[in-house]
GROMACS .gro file of C-alpha atoms in nm:
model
  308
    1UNK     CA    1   2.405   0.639   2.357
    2UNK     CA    2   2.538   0.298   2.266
    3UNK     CA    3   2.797   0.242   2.545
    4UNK     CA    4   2.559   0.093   2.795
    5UNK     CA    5   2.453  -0.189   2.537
    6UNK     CA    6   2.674  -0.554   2.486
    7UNK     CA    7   2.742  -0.620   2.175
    8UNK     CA    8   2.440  -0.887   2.237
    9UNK     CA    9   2.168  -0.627   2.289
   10UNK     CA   10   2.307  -0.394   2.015
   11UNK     CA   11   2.259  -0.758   1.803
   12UNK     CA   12   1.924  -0.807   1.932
   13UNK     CA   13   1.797  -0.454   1.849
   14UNK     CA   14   1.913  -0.457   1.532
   15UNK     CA   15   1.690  -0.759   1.426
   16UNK     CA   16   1.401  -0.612   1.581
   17UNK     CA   17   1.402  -0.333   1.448
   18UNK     CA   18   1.512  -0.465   1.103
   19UNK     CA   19   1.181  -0.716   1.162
   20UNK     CA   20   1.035  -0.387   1.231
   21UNK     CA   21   1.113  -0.224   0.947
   22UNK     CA   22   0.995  -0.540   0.728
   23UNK     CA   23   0.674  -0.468   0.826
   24UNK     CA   24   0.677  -0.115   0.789
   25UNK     CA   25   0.845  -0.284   0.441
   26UNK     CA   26   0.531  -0.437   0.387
   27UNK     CA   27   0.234  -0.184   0.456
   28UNK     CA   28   0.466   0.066   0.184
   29UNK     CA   29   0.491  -0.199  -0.064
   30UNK     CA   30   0.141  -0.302  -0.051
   31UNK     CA   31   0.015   0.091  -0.100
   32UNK     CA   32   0.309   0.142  -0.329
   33UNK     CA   33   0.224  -0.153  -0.560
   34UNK     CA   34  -0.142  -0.052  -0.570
   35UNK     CA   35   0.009   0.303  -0.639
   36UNK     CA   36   0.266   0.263  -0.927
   37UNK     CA   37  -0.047   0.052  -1.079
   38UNK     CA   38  -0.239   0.411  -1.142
   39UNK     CA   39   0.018   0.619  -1.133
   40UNK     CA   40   0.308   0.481  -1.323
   41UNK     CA   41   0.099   0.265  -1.564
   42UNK     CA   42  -0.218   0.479  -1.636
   43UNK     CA   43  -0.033   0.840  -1.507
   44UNK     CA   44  -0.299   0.937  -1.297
   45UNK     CA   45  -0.221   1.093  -0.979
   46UNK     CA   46  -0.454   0.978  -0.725
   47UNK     CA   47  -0.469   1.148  -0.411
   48UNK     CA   48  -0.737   0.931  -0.291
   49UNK     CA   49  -0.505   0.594  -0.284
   50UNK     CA   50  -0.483   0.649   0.147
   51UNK     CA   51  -0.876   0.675   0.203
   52UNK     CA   52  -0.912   0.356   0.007
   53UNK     CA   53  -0.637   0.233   0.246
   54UNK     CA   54  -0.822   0.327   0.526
   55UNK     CA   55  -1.129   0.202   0.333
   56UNK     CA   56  -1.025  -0.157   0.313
   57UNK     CA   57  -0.930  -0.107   0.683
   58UNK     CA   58  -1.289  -0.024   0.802
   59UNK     CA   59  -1.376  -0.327   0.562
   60UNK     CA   60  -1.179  -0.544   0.817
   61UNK     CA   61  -1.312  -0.410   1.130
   62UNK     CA   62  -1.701  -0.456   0.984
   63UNK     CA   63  -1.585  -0.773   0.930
   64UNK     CA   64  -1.427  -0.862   1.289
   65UNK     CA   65  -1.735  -0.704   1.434
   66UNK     CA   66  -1.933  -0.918   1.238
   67UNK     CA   67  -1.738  -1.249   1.308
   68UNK     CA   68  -1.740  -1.156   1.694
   69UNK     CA   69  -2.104  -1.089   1.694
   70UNK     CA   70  -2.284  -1.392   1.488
   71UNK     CA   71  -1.995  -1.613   1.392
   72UNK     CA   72  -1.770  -1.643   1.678
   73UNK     CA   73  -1.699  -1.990   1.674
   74UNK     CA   74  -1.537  -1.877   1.275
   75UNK     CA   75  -1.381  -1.564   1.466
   76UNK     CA   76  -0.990  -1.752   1.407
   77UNK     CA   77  -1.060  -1.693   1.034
   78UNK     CA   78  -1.246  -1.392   1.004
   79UNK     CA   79  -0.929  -1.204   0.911
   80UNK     CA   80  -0.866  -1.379   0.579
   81UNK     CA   81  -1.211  -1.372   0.514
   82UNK     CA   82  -1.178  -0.967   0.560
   83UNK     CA   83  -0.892  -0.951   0.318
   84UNK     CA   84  -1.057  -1.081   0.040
   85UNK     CA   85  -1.352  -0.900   0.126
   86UNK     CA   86  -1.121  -0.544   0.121
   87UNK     CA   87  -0.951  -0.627  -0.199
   88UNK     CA   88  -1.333  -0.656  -0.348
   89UNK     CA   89  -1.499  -0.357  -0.207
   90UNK     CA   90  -1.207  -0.107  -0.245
   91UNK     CA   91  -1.156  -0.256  -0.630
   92UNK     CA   92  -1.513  -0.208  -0.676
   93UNK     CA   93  -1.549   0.130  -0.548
   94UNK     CA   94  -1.190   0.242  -0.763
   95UNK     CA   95  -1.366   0.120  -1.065
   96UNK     CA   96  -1.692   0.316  -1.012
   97UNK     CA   97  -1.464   0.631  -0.873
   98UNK     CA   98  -1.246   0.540  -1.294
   99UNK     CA   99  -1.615   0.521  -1.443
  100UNK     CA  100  -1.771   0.818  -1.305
  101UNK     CA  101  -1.457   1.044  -1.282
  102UNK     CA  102  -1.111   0.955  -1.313
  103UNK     CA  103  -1.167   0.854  -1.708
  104UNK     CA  104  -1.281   1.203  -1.861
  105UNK     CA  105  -0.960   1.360  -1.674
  106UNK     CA  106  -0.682   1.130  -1.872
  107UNK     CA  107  -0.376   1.311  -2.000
  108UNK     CA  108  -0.436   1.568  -1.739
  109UNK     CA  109  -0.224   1.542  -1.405
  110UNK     CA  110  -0.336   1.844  -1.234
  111UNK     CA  111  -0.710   1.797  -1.322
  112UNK     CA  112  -0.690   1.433  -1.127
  113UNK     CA  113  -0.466   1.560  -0.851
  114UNK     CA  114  -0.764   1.806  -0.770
  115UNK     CA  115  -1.000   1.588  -0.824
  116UNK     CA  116  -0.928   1.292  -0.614
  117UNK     CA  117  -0.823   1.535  -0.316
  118UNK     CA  118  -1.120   1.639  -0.329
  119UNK     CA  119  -1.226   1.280  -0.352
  120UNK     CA  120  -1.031   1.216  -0.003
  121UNK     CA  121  -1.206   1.461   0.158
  122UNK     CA  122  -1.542   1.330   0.079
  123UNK     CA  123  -1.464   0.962   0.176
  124UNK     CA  124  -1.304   1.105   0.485
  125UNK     CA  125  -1.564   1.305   0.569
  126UNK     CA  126  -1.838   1.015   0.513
  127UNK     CA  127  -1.572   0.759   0.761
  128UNK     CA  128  -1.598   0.994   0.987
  129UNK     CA  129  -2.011   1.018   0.969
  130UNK     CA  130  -2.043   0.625   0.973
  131UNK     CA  131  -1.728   0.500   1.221
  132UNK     CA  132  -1.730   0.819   1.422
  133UNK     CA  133  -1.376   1.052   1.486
  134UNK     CA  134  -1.189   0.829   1.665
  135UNK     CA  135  -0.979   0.558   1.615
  136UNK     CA  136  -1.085   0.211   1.592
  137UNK     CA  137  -0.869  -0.168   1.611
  138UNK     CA  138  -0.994  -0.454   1.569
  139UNK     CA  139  -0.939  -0.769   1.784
  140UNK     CA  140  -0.723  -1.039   1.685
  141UNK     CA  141  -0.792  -1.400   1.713
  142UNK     CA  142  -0.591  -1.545   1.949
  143UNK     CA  143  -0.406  -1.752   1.741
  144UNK     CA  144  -0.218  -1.411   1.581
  145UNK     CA  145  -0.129  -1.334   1.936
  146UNK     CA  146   0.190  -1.326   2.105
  147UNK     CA  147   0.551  -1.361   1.941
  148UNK     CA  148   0.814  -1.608   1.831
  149UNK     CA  149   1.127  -1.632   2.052
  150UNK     CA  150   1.408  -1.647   1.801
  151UNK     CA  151   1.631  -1.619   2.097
  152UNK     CA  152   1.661  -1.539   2.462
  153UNK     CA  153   1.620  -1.158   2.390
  154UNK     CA  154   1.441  -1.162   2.035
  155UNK     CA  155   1.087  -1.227   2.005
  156UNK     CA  156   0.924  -1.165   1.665
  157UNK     CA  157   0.528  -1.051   1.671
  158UNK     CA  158   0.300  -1.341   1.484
  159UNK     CA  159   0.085  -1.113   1.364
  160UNK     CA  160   0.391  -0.919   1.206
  161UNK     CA  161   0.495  -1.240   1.014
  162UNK     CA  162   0.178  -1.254   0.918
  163UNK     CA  163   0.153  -0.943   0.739
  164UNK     CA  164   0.505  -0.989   0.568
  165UNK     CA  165   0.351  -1.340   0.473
  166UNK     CA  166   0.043  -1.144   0.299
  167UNK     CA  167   0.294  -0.890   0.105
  168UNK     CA  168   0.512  -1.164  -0.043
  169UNK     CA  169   0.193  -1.347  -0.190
  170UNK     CA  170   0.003  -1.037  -0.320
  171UNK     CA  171   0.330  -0.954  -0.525
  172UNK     CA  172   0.333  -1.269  -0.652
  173UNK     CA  173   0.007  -1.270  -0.767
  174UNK     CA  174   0.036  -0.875  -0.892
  175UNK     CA  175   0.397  -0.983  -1.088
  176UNK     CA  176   0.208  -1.277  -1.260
  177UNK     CA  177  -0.114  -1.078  -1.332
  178UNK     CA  178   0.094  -0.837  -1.482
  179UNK     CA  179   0.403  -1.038  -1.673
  180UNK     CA  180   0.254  -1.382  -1.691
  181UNK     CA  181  -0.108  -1.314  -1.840
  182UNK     CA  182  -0.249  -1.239  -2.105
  183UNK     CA  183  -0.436  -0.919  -1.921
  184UNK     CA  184  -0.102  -0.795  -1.838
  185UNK     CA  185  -0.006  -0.782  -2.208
  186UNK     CA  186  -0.304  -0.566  -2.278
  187UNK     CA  187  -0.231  -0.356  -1.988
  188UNK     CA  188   0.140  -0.298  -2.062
  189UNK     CA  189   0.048  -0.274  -2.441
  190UNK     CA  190  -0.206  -0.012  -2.359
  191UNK     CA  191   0.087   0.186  -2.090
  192UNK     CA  192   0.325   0.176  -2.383
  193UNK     CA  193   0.134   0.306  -2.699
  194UNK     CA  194  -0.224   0.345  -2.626
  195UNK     CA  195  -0.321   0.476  -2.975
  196UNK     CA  196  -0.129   0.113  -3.110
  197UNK     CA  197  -0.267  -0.074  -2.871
  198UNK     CA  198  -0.668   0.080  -2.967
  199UNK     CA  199  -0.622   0.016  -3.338
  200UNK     CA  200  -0.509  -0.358  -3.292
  201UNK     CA  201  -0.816  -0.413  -3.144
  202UNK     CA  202  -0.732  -0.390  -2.747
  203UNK     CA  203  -1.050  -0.199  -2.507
  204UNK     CA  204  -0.890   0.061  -2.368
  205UNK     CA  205  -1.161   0.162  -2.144
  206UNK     CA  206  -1.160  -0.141  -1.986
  207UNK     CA  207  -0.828  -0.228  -1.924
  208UNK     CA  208  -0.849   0.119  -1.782
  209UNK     CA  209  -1.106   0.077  -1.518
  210UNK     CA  210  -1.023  -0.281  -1.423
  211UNK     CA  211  -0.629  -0.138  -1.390
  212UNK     CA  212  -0.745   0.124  -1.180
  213UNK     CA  213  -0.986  -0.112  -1.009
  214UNK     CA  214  -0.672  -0.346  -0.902
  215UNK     CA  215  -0.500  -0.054  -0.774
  216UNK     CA  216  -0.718   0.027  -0.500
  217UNK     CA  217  -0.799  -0.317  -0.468
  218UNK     CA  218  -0.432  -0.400  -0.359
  219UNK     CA  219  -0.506  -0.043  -0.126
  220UNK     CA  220  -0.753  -0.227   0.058
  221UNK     CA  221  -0.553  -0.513   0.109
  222UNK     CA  222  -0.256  -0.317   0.241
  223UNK     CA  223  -0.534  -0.158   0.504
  224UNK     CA  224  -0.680  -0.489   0.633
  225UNK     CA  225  -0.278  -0.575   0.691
  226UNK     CA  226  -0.272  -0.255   0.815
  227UNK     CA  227  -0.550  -0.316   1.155
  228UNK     CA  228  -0.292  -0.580   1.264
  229UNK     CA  229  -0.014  -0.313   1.352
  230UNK     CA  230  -0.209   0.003   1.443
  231UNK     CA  231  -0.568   0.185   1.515
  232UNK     CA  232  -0.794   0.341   1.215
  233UNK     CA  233  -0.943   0.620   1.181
  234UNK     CA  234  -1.052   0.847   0.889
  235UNK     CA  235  -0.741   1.044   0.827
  236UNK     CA  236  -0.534   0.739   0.916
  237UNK     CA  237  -0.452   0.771   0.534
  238UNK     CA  238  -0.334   1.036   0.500
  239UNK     CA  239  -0.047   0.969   0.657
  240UNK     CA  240   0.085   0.749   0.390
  241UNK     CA  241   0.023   0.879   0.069
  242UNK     CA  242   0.298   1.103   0.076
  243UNK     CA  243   0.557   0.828   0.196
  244UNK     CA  244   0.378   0.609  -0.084
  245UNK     CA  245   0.430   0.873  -0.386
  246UNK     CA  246   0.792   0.869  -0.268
  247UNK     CA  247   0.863   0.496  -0.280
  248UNK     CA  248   0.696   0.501  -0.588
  249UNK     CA  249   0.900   0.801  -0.736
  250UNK     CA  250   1.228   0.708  -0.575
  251UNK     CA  251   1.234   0.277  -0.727
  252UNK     CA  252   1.081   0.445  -1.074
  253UNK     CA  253   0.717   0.511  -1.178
  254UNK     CA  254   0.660   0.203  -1.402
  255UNK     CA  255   0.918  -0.069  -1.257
  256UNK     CA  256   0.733  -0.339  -0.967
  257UNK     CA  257   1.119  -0.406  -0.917
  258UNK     CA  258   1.180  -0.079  -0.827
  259UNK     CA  259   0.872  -0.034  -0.613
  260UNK     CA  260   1.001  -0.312  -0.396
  261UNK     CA  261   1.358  -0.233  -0.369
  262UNK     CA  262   1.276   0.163  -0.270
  263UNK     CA  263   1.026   0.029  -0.030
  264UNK     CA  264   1.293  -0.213   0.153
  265UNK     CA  265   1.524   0.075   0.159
  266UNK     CA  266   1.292   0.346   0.295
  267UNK     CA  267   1.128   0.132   0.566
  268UNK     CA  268   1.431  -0.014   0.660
  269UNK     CA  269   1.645   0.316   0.685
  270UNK     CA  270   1.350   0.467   0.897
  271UNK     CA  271   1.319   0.208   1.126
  272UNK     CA  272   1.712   0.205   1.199
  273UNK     CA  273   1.732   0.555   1.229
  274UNK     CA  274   1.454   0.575   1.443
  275UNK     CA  275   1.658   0.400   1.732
  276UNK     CA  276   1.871   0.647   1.718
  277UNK     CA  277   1.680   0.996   1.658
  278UNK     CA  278   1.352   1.047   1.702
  279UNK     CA  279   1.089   0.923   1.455
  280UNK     CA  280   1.021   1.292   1.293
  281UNK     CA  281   1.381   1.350   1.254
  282UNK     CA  282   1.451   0.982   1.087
  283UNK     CA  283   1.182   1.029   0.857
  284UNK     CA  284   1.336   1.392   0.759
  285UNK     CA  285   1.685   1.245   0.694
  286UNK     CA  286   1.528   0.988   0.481
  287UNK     CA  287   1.309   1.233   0.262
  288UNK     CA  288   1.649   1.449   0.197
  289UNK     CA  289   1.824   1.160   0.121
  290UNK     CA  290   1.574   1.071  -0.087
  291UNK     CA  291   1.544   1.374  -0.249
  292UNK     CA  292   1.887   1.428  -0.301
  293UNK     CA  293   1.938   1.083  -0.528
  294UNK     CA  294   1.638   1.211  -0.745
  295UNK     CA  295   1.809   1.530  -0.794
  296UNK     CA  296   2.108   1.292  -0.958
  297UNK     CA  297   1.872   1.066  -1.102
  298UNK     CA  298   1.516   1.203  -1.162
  299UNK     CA  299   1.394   0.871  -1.341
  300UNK     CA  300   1.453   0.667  -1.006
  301UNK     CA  301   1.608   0.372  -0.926
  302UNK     CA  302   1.492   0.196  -1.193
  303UNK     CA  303   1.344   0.298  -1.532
  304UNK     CA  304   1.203   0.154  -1.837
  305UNK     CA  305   1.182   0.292  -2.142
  306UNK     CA  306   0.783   0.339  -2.242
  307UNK     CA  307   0.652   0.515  -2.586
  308UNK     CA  308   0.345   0.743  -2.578
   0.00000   0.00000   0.00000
């Protein structure tokens, strides 16, 4: 397969799809981070985390329809505007799913793996009634068009840089909310000994719900990046919750480090392989891989040591 290629085009495909892979990097981190939030720090499984993906997506094409329609001399900047905007209504909509659901289910997996499937089926069903079946992109101001020529035979998407761009500042703001705050103290008190972290005076309720509120806030966000690399629709979703729960298993349930280091490693071992095999098979030989270096080290990549 490789004989007809110089050594120059085997060079050239490699950083594209390594540039490739950084933004399939990206969309994984950005579910991921939102994911480890609620699962690895509160221990709820949420099932749901794709639809308010997909949520936050829809979010951004409202938005873009909006811009185009009675703003469209703002259109260039409609897309930051829409990222914000996803971050609050997803956040929003996780804390009243925590409120009204999610927080008489703690301490019971299976109970909130039931009931937030059954929670993605509902907001499914209701994208489906408002945005229709099929799949929907929004348009991108011209500005995010086109590519960068890095060389004579690499040229590296805008709107990919963009996204990457995005990712690196949203984990900089999630590391310092979490390690650098005095929020994140109550939350990481509260994941480590919630009974300690009650008597000294800390609301547990509420570090709950605005915890679980962040996670699907960051979901949101990783949707609006999302619209700039592929089509919605309302089981869009679903198609990444189960590559999510494995990044998130595979770096270690409560370690960001290990979120982002299983996410460079996945994305960037599917998007190799996929040159070579097809993109079902790559993404087999990556989920046995996978599975195999749980099976030596169940805790992940990285674990830290948490009392109950």
């Amino acid at each position: 397969m490789l004989s007809g290629y110089s050594f120059n085009d085997l060079a050239s495909i490699f950083v594209m799809q390594s540039f490739a892979g950084l933004i399939l990097f990206s969309v994984f981190l950005l579910m991921a981070l939102g994911l480890a939030i609620v699962f690895g720090q509160m221990g709820v499984i949420n099932m749901a985390h794709g639809e308010f993906m997909i949520l936050g997506a829809y979010t951004t094409y409202v938005c873009s329809y909006i811009f185009a329609q009675w703003a469209p001399a703002l259109f260039g900047l409609y897309f930051f505007v829409a990222v914000v905007l996803a971050f609050i209504v997803a956040g929003i909509s996780g804390m009243f799913l925590e409120w009204s659901l999610i927080r008489f289910l703690y301490k019971r997996p299976l109970d909130t793996l039931l009931a937030t499937w059954g929670v993605s089926l509902i907001l499914q069903q209701v994208f489906r009634s408002t945005f229709g079946a099929r799949e929907v992109g929004v348009t991108l101001p011209d500005w995010m068009m086109g590519s960068w020529n890095l060389s004579d035979t690499i040229q590296i998407p805008i709107n990919g840089m963009i996204v990457i761009a995005i990712t690196f500042l949203i984990t900089g703001a999630i590391y310092a909310l979490l390690y650098k705050s005095g929020w994140g103290k109550q939350v990481r008190a509260v994941m480590q000994n919630r009974t300690m972290a009650s008597n000294v005076g800390i609301n547990t309720e509420r570090v709950d719900r605005f915890t679980f509120g962040l996670g699907c806030g960051v979901a949101g966000v990783a949707g609006s990046a999302f619209t700039m690399i592929g089509s919605t629709s309302p089981t869009a979703g679903q198609q990444y919750i189960v590559d999510t729960f494995l990044v998130v298993a595979f770096g270690g349930t409560e370690s960001l480090g290990g979120t982002i280091a299983s996410s460079f490693s996945i994305s960037q071992a599917r998007s190799i392989l996929e040159f070579f095999l097809n993109g079902s098979m790559a993404q087999v030989l990556v989920l046995l891989t996978v599975i195999g270096i749980l099976m030596l080290r169940p805790q992940g990549l990285f674990a830290l040591k948490v009392r109950r």
